[in-house]
Amino acid sequence: MAENTHQINPDKWVDSYSHYLFNYAIVRVNDREVAKDLISETFLAGLRSMKYFKGEATERTWLISILKRKIIDHYRKINSKKGQAEVKINYTDGDHEGEWLEEKVADNFEQSAEDELVNNELGAAIYNCLDKINPKHAQIFKMKTIDNFDTEVICNEFGISASNLWVIIHRARTALAECMEEKWLK
Amino acid sequence: MSFEKYNKPLSKCLEVNCLCDKAQYNEAEKWEEQEIAEHLEKCPKCREYSLRNTKLTELCKKAKLETLKEEEIIEFKKLLKENLKS
């Protein structure tokens, strides 16, 4: 029998998982505000159902399983507004939702276009790898590559010179490439 | 956090690799691009890095990544803190 070793710690949820959850949500709902609302709902549902966490799945998998349900729920609401309730789900809500929450979900999610699925996987892979590298390097890489901040702004923010920044970007890109090598860079 | 360790003199390869990174963000000057080209011509290891680096940029673009802003992260923390109390 597998040991239930995973612990739950809501104090670390935002720092550890918010970017990953955000990326997971935004590629599916394609709306920044909706994605943020879904993550808020996910965190709140997580708090409500913490008592049901058995430690069989990782905390992140558990939170993704909640988010996945929230996304389905979101689409269900949209569909019912349109009078096209096409998404059928079968789960309870409220205090008992934790009972279904610890299912071991894969982090992928069915989408109609194959390209979108690949891009979603790719996004998840990049965030996964960024989670594994030096947090400061990851932060600077994200600011430069994803948020497109000017070099000068990042340098001022961190009190570093431009050449320091490019060395950090280099370290981040090297670590990221190594992490992604096997599946994405060959 | 101290960045003193990054102030050491860079090796030529590291220097060129950093310029390659800079070029990926379209921030390399003309003379830097020339320096990259000259170095890549004689350094297979850096050519490999450059190739992989370009692929990484393509992947990042393809993934259409977005991140949360600092204030949005603070909002999430506030929400959790308030609800952890109750």
XYZ file of C-alpha atoms in Angstrom:
272
model
C 0.000 0.000 0.000
C 1.320 3.447 -0.908
C 2.349 5.696 1.925
C 0.351 8.885 2.298
C 3.209 11.270 2.761
C 2.072 14.515 1.154
C 1.356 17.361 3.518
C -0.937 20.321 3.089
C 0.117 23.870 3.878
C -2.176 26.695 2.680
C 0.377 29.329 3.748
C 2.516 28.266 0.790
C -0.181 27.824 -1.832
C 0.139 31.261 -3.414
C 3.937 31.272 -3.651
C 4.188 27.663 -4.730
C 1.254 27.146 -7.050
C -0.474 30.375 -8.115
C 1.556 30.832 -11.329
C 1.084 27.201 -12.292
C -2.646 27.295 -11.553
C -2.964 30.583 -13.417
C -1.271 29.178 -16.492
C -3.445 26.071 -16.294
C -6.601 28.182 -16.089
C -5.815 30.906 -18.586
C -5.042 28.598 -21.491
C -8.430 27.018 -20.909
C -10.650 30.017 -20.270
C -8.627 32.570 -22.250
C -9.642 35.399 -19.916
C -7.361 36.821 -17.271
C -10.120 37.920 -14.867
C -12.016 34.635 -15.141
C -8.776 32.716 -14.569
C -8.076 34.748 -11.413
C -11.625 34.200 -10.133
C -11.277 30.461 -10.715
C -8.033 30.383 -8.751
C -9.632 32.307 -5.868
C -12.495 29.807 -5.878
C -9.981 26.961 -6.001
C -8.091 28.262 -2.969
C -11.322 28.776 -1.025
C -12.603 25.310 -1.932
C -9.193 23.952 -0.932
C -9.472 25.567 2.487
C -12.975 24.189 2.949
C -11.964 20.677 2.027
C -8.490 20.501 3.586
C -9.810 18.051 6.133
C -10.416 15.524 3.377
C -6.834 15.664 2.072
C -5.380 12.227 2.677
C -1.885 12.910 1.355
C -2.197 10.395 -1.469
C -1.749 13.015 -4.183
C 0.640 15.942 -4.102
C -0.749 19.227 -2.906
C -0.413 20.618 -6.450
C -2.258 17.712 -8.065
C -4.974 18.113 -5.470
C -5.316 21.851 -6.175
C -5.322 21.201 -9.938
C -8.137 18.676 -9.466
C -10.157 21.371 -7.694
C -9.355 23.940 -10.383
C -10.304 21.471 -13.083
C -13.755 21.109 -11.508
C -14.069 24.875 -11.215
C -13.281 25.239 -14.918
C -15.897 22.614 -15.805
C -18.340 24.447 -13.560
C -17.481 27.708 -15.302
C -18.237 26.205 -18.700
C -21.393 24.632 -17.362
C -22.606 28.074 -16.245
C -21.774 29.605 -19.614
C -23.550 26.802 -21.416
C -26.636 26.986 -19.222
C -26.768 30.748 -19.812
C -26.815 30.024 -23.514
C -29.460 27.367 -22.969
C -27.007 24.732 -24.131
C -26.172 22.743 -21.033
C -23.884 20.316 -22.750
C -21.368 19.612 -19.988
C -22.624 16.881 -17.709
C -20.907 16.462 -14.375
C -21.710 14.485 -11.337
C -20.310 15.790 -8.100
C -21.544 17.422 -4.952
C -20.644 20.901 -3.834
C -20.154 22.642 -0.536
C -18.603 20.975 2.497
C -18.488 17.548 0.917
C -16.614 18.491 -2.206
C -13.372 17.260 -0.698
C -14.634 13.719 -1.083
C -14.042 13.816 -4.815
C -11.209 16.242 -4.808
C -8.352 13.897 -4.231
C -8.780 11.929 -7.389
C -5.476 11.582 -9.144
C -5.934 13.755 -12.164
C -3.508 14.174 -14.945
C -2.568 17.804 -15.410
C -3.722 17.720 -19.029
C -7.259 18.500 -20.081
C -9.132 17.535 -23.176
C -9.483 20.294 -25.709
C -10.769 20.188 -29.228
C -7.700 21.440 -31.067
C -4.608 19.310 -30.870
C -2.390 22.371 -31.079
C -3.996 23.867 -28.021
C -3.389 20.673 -26.112
C 0.276 20.713 -27.068
C 0.556 24.369 -26.079
C -1.127 23.693 -22.756
C 1.282 20.854 -22.067
C 4.151 23.041 -23.121
C 3.064 25.856 -20.817
C 2.747 23.400 -17.945
C 6.187 21.969 -18.724
C 7.781 25.422 -18.704
C 6.171 26.325 -15.373
C 7.154 22.947 -13.966
C 10.776 23.573 -14.886
C 10.717 27.156 -13.650
C 9.545 25.815 -10.294
C 12.723 23.742 -10.115
C 15.292 26.451 -10.791
C 16.684 29.181 -8.540
C 13.565 31.203 -7.555
C 15.211 34.592 -8.160
C 16.453 33.487 -11.565
C 12.970 32.195 -12.380
C 11.404 35.453 -11.256
C 13.741 37.565 -13.392
C 13.257 35.224 -16.352
C 9.473 35.524 -16.032
C 9.645 39.321 -15.807
C 11.831 39.524 -18.886
C 10.383 36.748 -21.052
C 6.739 36.535 -20.130
C 5.889 40.001 -18.834
C 8.250 41.765 -21.270
C 9.567 44.220 -18.697
C 12.326 46.555 -19.872
C 15.802 45.515 -18.826
C 16.214 48.807 -16.975
C 13.047 48.289 -14.932
C 14.159 44.822 -13.792
C 17.658 46.086 -12.988
C 16.204 48.871 -10.840
C 13.813 46.478 -9.134
C 16.606 44.104 -8.146
C 19.428 46.626 -7.799
C 21.585 44.872 -10.408
C 23.500 45.992 -13.480
C 22.451 45.072 -17.007
C 25.353 42.627 -17.322
C 24.292 40.967 -14.040
C 20.803 40.628 -15.466
C 22.018 38.925 -18.641
C 24.111 36.461 -16.625
C 21.026 35.632 -14.534
C 18.887 35.288 -17.661
C 21.585 33.015 -19.068
C 21.578 30.819 -15.949
C 17.778 30.638 -16.020
C 17.626 29.772 -19.727
C 20.347 27.137 -19.370
C 18.576 25.491 -16.429
C 15.229 25.690 -18.201
C 16.633 24.181 -21.397
C 18.252 21.343 -19.444
C 14.957 20.634 -17.703
C 13.014 20.679 -20.978
C 15.650 18.937 -23.075
C 14.279 15.414 -23.041
C 10.746 16.089 -24.190
C 10.785 19.437 -25.932
C 14.230 20.337 -27.213
C 15.445 17.223 -28.973
C 19.972 38.856 -2.256
C 23.567 39.531 -3.240
C 24.522 39.392 -6.881
C 28.241 39.823 -6.189
C 28.993 36.403 -7.608
C 27.825 37.610 -11.011
C 30.406 40.399 -11.021
C 33.298 38.031 -11.727
C 34.938 38.467 -15.146
C 33.121 36.317 -17.695
C 34.781 33.710 -19.883
C 34.517 34.403 -23.614
C 31.973 31.600 -24.102
C 29.821 32.776 -21.203
C 30.065 36.332 -22.476
C 28.949 35.272 -25.960
C 26.191 33.070 -24.567
C 24.871 36.036 -22.613
C 24.958 38.076 -25.819
C 23.043 35.260 -27.539
C 20.409 35.540 -24.805
C 20.317 39.289 -25.257
C 19.808 38.761 -28.998
C 16.843 36.481 -28.253
C 15.127 39.528 -26.743
C 16.189 41.714 -29.713
C 18.357 43.795 -27.426
C 21.788 43.012 -28.840
C 23.620 45.891 -30.514
C 24.989 45.480 -34.044
C 28.569 45.075 -32.790
C 27.374 42.443 -30.287
C 25.679 40.487 -33.060
C 28.916 40.625 -34.986
C 30.821 39.371 -31.967
C 28.384 36.483 -31.617
C 28.758 35.546 -35.285
C 32.557 35.635 -35.115
C 32.657 33.484 -31.991
C 30.075 30.964 -33.223
C 32.089 30.388 -36.334
C 34.932 28.886 -34.321
C 33.097 27.470 -31.247
C 30.876 24.381 -31.797
C 29.752 24.331 -28.160
C 28.424 27.860 -28.379
C 26.813 27.085 -31.733
C 24.947 24.281 -30.014
C 23.944 26.629 -27.193
C 22.747 29.212 -29.688
C 20.637 26.660 -31.527
C 19.071 25.352 -28.345
C 18.507 28.896 -27.133
C 16.593 29.806 -30.278
C 14.441 26.689 -29.863
C 13.731 27.678 -26.260
C 12.566 31.125 -27.369
C 10.283 29.518 -29.954
C 8.814 27.241 -27.286
C 8.206 30.138 -24.905
C 6.399 32.053 -27.665
C 4.393 29.002 -28.653
C 3.250 28.412 -25.079
C 1.774 31.942 -24.917
C 2.702 32.227 -21.272
C 1.200 34.778 -18.925
C 2.066 35.435 -15.316
C 0.310 36.925 -12.357
C 1.237 40.461 -11.370
C 2.662 41.162 -7.938
C -0.535 42.910 -6.813
C -2.608 39.920 -7.937
C -0.415 37.622 -5.874
C -0.875 39.900 -2.867
C -4.650 39.739 -3.382
C -4.563 35.919 -3.322
C -2.485 35.963 -0.154
C -4.924 38.387 1.442
C -7.870 36.188 0.470
C -6.250 33.081 1.936
C -5.160 34.872 5.102
C -8.664 36.204 5.725
C -10.261 32.838 5.122
C -7.714 30.909 7.150
C -8.662 33.028 10.178
C -12.394 32.325 9.866
